[in-house]
Short mmCIF file of C-alpha atoms in Angstrom, two decimals:
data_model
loop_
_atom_site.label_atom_id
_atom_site.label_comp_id
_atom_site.label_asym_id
_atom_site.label_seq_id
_atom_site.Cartn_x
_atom_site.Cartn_y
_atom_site.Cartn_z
CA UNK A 1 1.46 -14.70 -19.62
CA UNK A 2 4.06 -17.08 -18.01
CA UNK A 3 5.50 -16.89 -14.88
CA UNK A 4 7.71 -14.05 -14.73
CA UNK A 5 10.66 -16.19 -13.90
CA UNK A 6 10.31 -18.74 -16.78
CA UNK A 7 13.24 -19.12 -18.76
CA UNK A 8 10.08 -19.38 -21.41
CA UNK A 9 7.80 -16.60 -20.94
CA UNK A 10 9.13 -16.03 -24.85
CA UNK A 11 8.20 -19.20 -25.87
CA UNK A 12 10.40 -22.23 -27.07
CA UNK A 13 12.65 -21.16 -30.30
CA UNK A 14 12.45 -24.37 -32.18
CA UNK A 15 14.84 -23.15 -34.34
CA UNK A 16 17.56 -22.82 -31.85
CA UNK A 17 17.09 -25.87 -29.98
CA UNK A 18 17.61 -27.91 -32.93
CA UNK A 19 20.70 -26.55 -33.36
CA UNK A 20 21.78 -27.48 -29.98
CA UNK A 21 20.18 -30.86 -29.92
CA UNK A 22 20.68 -33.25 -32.92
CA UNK A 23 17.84 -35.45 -31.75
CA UNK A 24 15.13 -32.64 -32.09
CA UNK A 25 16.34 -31.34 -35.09
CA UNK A 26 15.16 -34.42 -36.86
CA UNK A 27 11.86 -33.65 -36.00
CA UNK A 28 11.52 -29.63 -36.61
CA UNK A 29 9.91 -28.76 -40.01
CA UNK A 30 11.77 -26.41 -42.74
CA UNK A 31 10.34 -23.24 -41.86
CA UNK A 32 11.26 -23.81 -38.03
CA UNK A 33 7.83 -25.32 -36.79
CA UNK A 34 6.81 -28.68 -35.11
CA UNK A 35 4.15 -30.54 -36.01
CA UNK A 36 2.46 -31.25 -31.98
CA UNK A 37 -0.13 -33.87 -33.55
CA UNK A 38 3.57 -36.24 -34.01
CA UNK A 39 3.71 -37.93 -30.51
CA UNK A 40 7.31 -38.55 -31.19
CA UNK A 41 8.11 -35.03 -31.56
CA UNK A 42 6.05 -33.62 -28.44
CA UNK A 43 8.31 -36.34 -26.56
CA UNK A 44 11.60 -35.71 -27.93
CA UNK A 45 10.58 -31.76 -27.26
CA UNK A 46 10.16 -32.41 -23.30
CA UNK A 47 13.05 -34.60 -23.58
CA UNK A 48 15.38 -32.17 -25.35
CA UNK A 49 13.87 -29.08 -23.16
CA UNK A 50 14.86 -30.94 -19.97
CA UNK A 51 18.19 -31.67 -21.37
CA UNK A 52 19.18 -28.44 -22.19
CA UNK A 53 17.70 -26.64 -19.85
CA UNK A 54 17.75 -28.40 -16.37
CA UNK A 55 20.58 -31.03 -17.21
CA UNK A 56 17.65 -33.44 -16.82
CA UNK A 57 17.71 -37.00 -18.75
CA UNK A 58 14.43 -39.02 -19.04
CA UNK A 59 12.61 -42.12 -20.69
CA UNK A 60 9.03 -41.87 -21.61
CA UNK A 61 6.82 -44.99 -22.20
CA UNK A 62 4.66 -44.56 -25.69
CA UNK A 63 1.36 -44.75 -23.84
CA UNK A 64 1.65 -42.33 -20.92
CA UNK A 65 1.23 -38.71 -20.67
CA UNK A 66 4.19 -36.60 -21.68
CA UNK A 67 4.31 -33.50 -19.87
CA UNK A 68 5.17 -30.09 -21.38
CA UNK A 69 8.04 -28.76 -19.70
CA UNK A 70 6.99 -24.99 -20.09
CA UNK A 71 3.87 -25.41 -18.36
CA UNK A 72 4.99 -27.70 -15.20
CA UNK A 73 7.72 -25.13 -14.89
CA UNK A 74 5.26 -22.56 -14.20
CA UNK A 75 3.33 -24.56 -11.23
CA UNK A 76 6.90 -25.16 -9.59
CA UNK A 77 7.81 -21.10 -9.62
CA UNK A 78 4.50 -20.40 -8.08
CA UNK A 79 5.40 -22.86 -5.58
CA UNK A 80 8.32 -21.79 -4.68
CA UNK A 81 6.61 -18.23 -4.31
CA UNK A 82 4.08 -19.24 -2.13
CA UNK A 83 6.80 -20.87 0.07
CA UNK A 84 8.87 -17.83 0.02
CA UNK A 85 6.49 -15.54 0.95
CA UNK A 86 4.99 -17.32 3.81
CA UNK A 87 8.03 -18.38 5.30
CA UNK A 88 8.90 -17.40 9.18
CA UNK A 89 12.12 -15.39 7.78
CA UNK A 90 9.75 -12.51 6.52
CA UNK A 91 12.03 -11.69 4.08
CA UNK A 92 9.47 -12.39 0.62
CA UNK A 93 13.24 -14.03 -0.93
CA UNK A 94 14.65 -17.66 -1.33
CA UNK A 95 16.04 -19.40 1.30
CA UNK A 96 19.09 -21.54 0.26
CA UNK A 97 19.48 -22.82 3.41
CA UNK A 98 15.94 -23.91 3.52
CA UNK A 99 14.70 -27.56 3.81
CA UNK A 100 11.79 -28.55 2.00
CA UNK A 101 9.58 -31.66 1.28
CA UNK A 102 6.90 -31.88 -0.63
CA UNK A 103 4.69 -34.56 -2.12
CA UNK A 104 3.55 -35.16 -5.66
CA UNK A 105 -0.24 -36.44 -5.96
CA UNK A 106 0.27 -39.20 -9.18
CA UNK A 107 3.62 -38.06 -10.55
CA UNK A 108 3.28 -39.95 -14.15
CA UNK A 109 6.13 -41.96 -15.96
CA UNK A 110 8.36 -38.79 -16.15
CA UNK A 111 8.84 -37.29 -12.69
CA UNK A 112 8.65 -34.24 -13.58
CA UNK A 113 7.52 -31.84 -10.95
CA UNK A 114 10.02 -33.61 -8.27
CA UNK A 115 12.74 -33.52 -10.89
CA UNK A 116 12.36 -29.90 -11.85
CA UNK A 117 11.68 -28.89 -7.97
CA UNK A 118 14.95 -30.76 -6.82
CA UNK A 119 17.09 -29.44 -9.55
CA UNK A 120 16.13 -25.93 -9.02
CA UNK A 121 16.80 -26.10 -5.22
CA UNK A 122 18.80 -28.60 -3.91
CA UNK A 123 17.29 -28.47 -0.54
CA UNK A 124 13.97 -29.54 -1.55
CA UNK A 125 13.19 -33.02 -0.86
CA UNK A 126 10.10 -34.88 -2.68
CA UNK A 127 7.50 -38.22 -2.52
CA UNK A 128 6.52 -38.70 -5.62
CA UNK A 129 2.91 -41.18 -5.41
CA UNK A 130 1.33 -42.52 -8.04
CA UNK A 131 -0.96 -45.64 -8.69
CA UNK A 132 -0.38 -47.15 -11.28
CA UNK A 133 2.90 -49.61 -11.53
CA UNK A 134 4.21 -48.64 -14.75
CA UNK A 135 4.09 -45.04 -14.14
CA UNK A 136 6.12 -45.39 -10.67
CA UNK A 137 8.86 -47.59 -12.74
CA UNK A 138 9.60 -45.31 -15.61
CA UNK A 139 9.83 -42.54 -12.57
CA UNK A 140 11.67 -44.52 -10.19
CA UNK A 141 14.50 -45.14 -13.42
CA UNK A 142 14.56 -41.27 -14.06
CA UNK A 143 14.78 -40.55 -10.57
CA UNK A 144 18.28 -42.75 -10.47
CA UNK A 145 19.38 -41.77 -13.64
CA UNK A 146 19.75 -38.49 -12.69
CA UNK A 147 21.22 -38.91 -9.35
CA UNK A 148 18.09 -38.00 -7.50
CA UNK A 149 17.56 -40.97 -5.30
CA UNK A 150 18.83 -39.43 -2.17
CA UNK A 151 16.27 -36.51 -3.06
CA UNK A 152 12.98 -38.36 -4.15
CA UNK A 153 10.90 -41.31 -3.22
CA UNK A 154 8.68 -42.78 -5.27
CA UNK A 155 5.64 -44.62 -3.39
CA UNK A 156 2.85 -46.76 -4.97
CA UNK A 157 -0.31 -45.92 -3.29
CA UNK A 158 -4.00 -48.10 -4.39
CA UNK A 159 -6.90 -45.80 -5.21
CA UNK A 160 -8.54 -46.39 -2.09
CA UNK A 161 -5.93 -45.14 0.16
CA UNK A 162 -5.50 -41.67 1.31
CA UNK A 163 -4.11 -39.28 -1.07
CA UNK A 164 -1.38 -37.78 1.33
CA UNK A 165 -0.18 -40.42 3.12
CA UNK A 166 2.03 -39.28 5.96
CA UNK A 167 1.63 -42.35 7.88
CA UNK A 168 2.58 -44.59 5.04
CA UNK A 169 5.37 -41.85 4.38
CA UNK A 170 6.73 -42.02 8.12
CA UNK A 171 6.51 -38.24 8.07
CA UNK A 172 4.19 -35.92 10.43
CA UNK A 173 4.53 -32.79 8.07
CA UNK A 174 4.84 -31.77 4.70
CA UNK A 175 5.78 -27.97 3.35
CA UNK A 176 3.32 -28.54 0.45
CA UNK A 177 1.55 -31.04 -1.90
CA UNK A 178 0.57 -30.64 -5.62
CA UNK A 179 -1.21 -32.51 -8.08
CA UNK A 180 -1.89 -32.12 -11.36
CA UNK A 181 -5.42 -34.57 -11.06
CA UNK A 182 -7.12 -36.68 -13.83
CA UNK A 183 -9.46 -34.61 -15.95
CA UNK A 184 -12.32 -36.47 -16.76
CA UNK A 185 -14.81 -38.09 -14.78
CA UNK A 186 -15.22 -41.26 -17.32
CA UNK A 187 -13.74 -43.05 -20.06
CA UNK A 188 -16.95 -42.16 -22.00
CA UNK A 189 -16.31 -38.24 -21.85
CA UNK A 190 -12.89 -38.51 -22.37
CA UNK A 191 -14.09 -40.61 -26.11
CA UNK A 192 -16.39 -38.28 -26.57
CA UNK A 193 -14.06 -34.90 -26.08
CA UNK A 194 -11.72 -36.53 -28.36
CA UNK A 195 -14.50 -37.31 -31.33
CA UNK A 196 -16.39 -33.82 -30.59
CA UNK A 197 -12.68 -31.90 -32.11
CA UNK A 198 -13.72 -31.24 -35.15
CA UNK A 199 -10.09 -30.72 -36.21
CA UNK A 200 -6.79 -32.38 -35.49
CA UNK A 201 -5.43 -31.92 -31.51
CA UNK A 202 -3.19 -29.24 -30.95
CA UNK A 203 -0.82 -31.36 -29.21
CA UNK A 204 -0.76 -35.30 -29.40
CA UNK A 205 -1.80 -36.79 -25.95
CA UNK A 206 -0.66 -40.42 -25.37
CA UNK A 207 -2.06 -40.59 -21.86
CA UNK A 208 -3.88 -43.46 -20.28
CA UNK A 209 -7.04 -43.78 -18.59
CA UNK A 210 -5.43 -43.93 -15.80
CA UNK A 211 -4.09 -40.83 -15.68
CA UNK A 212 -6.62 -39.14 -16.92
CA UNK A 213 -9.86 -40.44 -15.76
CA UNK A 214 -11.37 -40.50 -12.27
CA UNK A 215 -14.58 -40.45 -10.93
CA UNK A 216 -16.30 -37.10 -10.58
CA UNK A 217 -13.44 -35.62 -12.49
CA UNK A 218 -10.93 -32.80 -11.27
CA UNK A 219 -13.25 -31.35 -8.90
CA UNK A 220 -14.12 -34.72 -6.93
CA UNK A 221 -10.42 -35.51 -6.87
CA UNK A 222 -9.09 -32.32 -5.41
CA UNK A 223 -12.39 -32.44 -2.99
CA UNK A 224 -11.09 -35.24 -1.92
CA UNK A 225 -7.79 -33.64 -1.14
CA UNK A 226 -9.72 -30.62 0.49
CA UNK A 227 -11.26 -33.60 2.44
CA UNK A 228 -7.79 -35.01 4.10
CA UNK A 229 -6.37 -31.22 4.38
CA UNK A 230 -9.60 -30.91 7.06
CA UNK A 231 -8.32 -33.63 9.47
CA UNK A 232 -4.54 -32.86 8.59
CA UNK A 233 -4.54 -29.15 8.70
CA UNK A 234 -1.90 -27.58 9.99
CA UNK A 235 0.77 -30.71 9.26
CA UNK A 236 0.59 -29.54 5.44
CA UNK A 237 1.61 -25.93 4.95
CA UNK A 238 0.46 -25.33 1.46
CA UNK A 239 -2.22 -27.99 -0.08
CA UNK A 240 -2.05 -27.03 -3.85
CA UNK A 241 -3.41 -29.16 -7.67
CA UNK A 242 -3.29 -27.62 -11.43
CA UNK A 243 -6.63 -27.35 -13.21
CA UNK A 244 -7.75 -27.68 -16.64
CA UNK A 245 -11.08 -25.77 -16.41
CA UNK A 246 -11.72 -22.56 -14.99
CA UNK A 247 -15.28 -23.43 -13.32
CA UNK A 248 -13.43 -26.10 -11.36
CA UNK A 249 -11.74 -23.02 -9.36
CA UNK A 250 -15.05 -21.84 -8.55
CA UNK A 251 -16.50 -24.72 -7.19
CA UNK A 252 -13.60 -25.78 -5.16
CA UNK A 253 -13.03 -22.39 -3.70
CA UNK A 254 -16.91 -22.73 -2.78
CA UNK A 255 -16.12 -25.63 -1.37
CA UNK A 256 -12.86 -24.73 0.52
CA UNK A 257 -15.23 -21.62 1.82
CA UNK A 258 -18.10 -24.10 3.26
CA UNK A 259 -14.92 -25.50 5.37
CA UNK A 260 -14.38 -22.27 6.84
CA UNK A 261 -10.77 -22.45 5.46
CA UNK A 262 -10.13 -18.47 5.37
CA UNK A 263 -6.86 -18.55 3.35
CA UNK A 264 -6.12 -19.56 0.08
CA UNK A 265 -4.67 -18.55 -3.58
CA UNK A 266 -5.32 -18.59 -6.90
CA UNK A 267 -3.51 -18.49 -10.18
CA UNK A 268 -3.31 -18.56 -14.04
CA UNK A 269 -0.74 -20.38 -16.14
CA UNK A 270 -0.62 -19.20 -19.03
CA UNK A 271 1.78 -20.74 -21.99
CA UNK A 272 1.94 -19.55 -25.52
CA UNK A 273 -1.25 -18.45 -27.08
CA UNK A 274 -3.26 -21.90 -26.36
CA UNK A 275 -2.31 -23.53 -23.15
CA UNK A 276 -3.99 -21.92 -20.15
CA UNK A 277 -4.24 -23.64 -16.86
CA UNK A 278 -5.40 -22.29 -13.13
CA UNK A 279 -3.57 -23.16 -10.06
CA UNK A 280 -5.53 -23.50 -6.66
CA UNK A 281 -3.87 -23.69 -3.04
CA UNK A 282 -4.79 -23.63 0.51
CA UNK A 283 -3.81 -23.23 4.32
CA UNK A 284 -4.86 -24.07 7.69
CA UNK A 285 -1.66 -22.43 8.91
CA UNK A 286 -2.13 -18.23 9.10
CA UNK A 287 0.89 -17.06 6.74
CA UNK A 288 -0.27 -15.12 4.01
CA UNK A 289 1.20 -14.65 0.37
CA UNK A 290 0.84 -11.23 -1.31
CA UNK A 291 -1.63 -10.12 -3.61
CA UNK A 292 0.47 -10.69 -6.81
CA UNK A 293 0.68 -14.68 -5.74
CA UNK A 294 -2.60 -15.21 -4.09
CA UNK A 295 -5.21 -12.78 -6.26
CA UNK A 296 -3.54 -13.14 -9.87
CA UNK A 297 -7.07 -14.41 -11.35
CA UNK A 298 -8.65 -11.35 -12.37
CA UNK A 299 -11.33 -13.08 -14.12
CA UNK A 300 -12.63 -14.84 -11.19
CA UNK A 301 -15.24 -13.38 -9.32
CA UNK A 302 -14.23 -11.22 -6.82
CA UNK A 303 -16.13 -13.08 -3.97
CA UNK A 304 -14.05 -15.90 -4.90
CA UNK A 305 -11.04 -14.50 -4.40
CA UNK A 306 -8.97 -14.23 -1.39
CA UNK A 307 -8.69 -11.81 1.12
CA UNK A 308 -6.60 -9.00 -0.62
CA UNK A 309 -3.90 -8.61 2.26
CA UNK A 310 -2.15 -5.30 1.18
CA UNK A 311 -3.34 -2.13 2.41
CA UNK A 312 -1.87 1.39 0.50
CA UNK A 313 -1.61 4.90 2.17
CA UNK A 314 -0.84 7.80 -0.28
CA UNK A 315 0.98 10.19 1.61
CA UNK A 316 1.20 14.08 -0.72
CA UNK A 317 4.39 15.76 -0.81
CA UNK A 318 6.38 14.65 2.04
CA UNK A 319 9.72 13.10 2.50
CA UNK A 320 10.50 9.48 3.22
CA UNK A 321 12.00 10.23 6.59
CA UNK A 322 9.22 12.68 7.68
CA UNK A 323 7.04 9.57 7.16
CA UNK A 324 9.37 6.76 8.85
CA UNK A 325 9.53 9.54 11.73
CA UNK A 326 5.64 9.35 11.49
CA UNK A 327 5.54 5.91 11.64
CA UNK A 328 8.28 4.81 14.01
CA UNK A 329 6.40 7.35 16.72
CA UNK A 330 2.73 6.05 16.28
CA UNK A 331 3.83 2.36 16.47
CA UNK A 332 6.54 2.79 19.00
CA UNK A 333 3.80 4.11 21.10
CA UNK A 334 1.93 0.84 21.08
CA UNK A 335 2.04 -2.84 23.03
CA UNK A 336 3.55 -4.54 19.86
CA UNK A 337 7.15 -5.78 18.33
CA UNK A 338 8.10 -2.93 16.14
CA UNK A 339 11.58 -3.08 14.17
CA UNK A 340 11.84 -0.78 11.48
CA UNK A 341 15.53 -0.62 8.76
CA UNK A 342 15.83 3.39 7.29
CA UNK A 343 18.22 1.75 4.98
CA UNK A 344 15.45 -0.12 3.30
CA UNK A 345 12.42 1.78 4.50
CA UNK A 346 10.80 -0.90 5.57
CA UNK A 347 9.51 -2.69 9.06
CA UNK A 348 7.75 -5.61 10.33
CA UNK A 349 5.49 -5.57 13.45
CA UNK A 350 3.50 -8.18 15.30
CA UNK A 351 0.63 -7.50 17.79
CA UNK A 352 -1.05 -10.30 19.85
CA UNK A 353 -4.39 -8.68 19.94
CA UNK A 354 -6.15 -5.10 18.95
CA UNK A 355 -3.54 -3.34 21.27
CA UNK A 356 -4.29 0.42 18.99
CA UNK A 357 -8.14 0.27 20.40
CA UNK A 358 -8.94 3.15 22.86
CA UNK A 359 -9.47 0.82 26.02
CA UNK A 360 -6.42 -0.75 24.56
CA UNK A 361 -4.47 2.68 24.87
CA UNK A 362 -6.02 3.14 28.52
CA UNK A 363 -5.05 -0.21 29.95
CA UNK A 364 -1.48 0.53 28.63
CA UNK A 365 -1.24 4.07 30.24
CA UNK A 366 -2.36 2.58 33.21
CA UNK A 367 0.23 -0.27 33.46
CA UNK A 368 2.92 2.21 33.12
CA UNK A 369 2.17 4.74 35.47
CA UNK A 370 1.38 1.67 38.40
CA UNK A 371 4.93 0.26 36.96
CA UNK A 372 6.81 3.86 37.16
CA UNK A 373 5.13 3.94 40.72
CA UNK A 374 6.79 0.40 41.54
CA UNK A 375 10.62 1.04 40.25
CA UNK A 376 12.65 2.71 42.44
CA UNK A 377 15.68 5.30 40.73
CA UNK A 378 18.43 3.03 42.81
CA UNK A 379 17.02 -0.54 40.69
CA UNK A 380 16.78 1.23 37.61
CA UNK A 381 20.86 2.49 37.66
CA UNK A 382 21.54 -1.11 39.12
CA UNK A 383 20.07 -2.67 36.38
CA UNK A 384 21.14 -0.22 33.79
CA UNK A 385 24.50 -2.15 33.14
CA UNK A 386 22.63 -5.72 32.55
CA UNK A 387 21.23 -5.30 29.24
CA UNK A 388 17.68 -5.37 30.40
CA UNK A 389 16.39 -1.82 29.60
CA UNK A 390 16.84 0.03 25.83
CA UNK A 391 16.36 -3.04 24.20
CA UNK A 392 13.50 -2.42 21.62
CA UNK A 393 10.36 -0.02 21.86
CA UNK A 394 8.19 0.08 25.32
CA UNK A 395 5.57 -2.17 23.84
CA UNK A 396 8.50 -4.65 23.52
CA UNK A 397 10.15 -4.13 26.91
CA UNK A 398 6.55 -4.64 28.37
CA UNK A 399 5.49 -7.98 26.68
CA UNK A 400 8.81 -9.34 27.44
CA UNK A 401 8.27 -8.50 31.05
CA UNK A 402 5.11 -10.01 31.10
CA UNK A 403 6.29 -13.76 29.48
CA UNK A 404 3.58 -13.93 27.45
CA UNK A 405 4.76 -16.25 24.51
CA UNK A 406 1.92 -17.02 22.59
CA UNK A 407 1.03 -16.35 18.75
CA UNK A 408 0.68 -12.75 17.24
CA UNK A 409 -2.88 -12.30 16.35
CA UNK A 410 -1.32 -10.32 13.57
CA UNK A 411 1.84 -10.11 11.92
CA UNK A 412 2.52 -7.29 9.27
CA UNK A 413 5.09 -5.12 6.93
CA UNK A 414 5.18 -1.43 5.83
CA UNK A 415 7.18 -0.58 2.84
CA UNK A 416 7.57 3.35 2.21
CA UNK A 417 8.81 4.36 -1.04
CA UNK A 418 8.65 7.38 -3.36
CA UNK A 419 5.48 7.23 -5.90
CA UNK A 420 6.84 8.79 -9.51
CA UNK A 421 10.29 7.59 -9.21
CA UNK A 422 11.74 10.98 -8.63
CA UNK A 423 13.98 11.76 -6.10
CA UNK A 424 13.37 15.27 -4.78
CA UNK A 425 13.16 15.55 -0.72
CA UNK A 426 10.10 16.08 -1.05
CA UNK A 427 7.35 14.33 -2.90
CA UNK A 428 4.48 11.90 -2.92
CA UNK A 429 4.94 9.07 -0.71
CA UNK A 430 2.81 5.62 -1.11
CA UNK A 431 2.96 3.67 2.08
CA UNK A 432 2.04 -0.13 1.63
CA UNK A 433 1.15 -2.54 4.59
CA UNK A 434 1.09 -6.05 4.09
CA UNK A 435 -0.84 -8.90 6.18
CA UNK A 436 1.99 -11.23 7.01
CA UNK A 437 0.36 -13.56 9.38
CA UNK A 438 -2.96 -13.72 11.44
CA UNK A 439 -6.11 -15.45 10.80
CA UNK A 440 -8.70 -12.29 11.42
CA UNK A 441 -9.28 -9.55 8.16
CA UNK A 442 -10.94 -7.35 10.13
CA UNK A 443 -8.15 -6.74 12.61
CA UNK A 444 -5.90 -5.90 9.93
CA UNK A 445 -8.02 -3.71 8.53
CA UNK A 446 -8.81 -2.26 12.02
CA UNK A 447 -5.12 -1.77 12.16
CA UNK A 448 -4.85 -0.76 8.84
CA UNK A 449 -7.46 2.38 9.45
CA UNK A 450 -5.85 3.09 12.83
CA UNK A 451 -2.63 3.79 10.85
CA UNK A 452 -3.94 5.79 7.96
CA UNK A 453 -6.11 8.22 10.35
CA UNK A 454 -2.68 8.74 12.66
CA UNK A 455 -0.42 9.45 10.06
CA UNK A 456 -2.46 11.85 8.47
CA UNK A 457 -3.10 13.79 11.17
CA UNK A 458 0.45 13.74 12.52
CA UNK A 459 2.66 14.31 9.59
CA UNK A 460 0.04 17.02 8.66
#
């Protein structure tokens, strides 16, 4: 299905739009249809689509790709997902306020991925590359005509250059990249897909070899991207590229694996009853996206498939409070930053190393009573007044006093909520911890076990 937050998840109603738009209504059949194998009509569609829907206005040349809106829409929502739930804010929603720049890999005559992304949210900024001369004109004279110049900037790269060019941008980091790379690996297989359709094409395609050819195909292209994400890791947050074959996922996540890159996402777009297409992305940075964004491929194999980074505890016949009391008690009792809302139910905790281990537990005791042995009653009324005590748990109080700064070695989130939607006081409660940030899957599910055995036995 389509993106949950397309405006087209019910398809395009031909019918309607040529009522609103004179221009496609010359092109829509009697009984409501349009006939895709026109490459006039598939145009005017985009055209019209963008027009109506995103106040866009564009010129396509006759021999270039034209893109179909429904389907690039989809790659820009999962975007903006993965960027929203792997920002530093925690808070999984949209960030208005938020700047963003990304970088379109070959972004064709039309724009449209920088166009879409800038009208959308007008605090993303694009580059917009492509290699070929005609392409980058047509999208440098829809980037002005629709008062994007300020926003986007197109850049001619040659094939032989580097396929994120910060240096040639001026930039040292990017919030993401995307591509939607050439499909077929020679001129010859592209002639030869064509002649093999033993009827007409579902949907004209006007593209040139150019845009559609490359060496190797998809899967050398966006191995060559894999390639440049190795030496600029962490200075791209999110690499990402469309697909058009499923068995390129799999060898590119085999590839990604042989890299030792331990955290990446997959996805299926899925547009009417015909166009399906499978998104891949990767990080070097230690964020991670929920399982809804980052597993929604069920048909891949599950060894292919990230790390699932949600962790559920079913919790029989208790109330939400008994379990936040739980909770709040067991964490509170640890060396971590715990903040937990009751109005939501929900908290976020970082830890900067197995701090729920036995020896962990020991070392802790130990630096408290040595501590309590230190402080005198007199300094601890003195300093009462300042602020510095009651701030925060102990754990907190007792990292701050130490100044250690450096990175959690995991970051996480625990939802409570009722399961069955009813809302007596007492009742099955699911409890849900997510894997925010950190680069090790075993410490989260270390901690993950830790907290399951300790709220069973103490809410008991």
């Amino acid at each position: 299905m389509a993106h949950p937050r397309s405006i087209y998840k019910d398809d395009v109603d031909f019918s309607a739009l040529a009522l609103q738009d004179k221009d496609f209504n010359a092109f829509v059949k009697p009984n409501g249809q349009l006939d895709f194998s026109n490459p006039e009509a598939v145009k005017q569609l985009t055209k019209s689509l963008l027009k109506r829907d995103f106040n866009l206005r564009i010129e396509l040349p006759d021999d270039r790709l034209c893109p179909p809106v429904p389907n690039r829409l989809n790659y820009i929502l999962w975007l903006q997902d993965l960027l929203d739930t792997t920002s530093d804010s925690y808070t999984d929603q949209y960030d208005p306020s938020r700047e963003v720049i990304g970088l379109d890999i070959g972004t064709g005559a039309s724009c449209i991925y920088p166009l879409l992304g800038c009208r959308q949210r007008p605090k993303w900024r694009f580059a917009a590359s492509d290699i070929d001369k005609k392409n980058l004109e047509y999208a440098r004279n829809n980037i002005i005509a629709n008062n994007l110049k300020s926003d986007i900037r197109p850049l001619l790269t040659l094939s032989d250059e580097p396929l994120i060019p910060l240096s040639k941008l001026g930039i040292e980091e990017l919030d993401f990249t995307m591509c939607n790379p050439p499909f077929y690996n020679s001129e010859a297989s592209l002639l030869s897909s064509a002649a093999a359709k033993s009827r007409p094409p579902h949907s004209a395609c006007t593209g040139a070899a150019v845009e559609m050819v490359t060496l190797g195909g998809e899967v050398a292209f966006v191995t060559r991207m894999i390639e440049e994400s190795c030496i600029l890791r962490e200075q791209v947050q999110w690499y990402t590229s469309m697909l058009g074959k499923l068995g390129s996922i799999s060898a590119l996540i085999e590839t990604l694996k042989g890299k030792r890159c331990g955290n990446w996402a997959v996805t299926e777009f899925v547009q009417g009853e015909r166009t399906r297409r499978w998104g891949l992305a990767w990080s070097w940075r230690d964020m991670r996206p929920p399982v809804h964004i980052a597993r929604h491929l069920p048909s891949l194999p599950k060894h292919l498939l990230p790390f699932p980074a949600e962790f559920t505890i079913d919790l029989a016949s208790k109330s939400i409070d008994a379990v936040a009391m739980g909770l709040n008690e067991i964490l509170s009792d640890l060396d971590l930053h715990w903040r937990y809302r009751k109005p939501i139910s929900t908290g976020i905790g970082f830890a900067k190393e197995n701090v729920w281990s036995r020896s962990a537990r020991r070392a802790k005791a130990k630096r408290m009573q040595m501590s309590a042995s230190r402080d005198s009653p007199d300094l601890e009324a003195r300093t009462q007044g300042l602020g510095l005590h009651g701030a925060g748990n102990t754990a907190e109080k007792g990292e701050e006093d130490s100044g250690d700064h450096s990175e959690p070695a995991l970051g996480f989130k625990v939802e409570i909520r009722r399961e069955g939607g009813m809302m007596d006081e007492m009742e099955d409660v699911r409890l849900s911890v997510r894997w925010l940030k950190g680069r090790d899957s075993v410490l989260f599910e270390s901690f993950c076990g830790m907290l399951k055995r300790q709220l069973e036995r103490s809410i008991q």
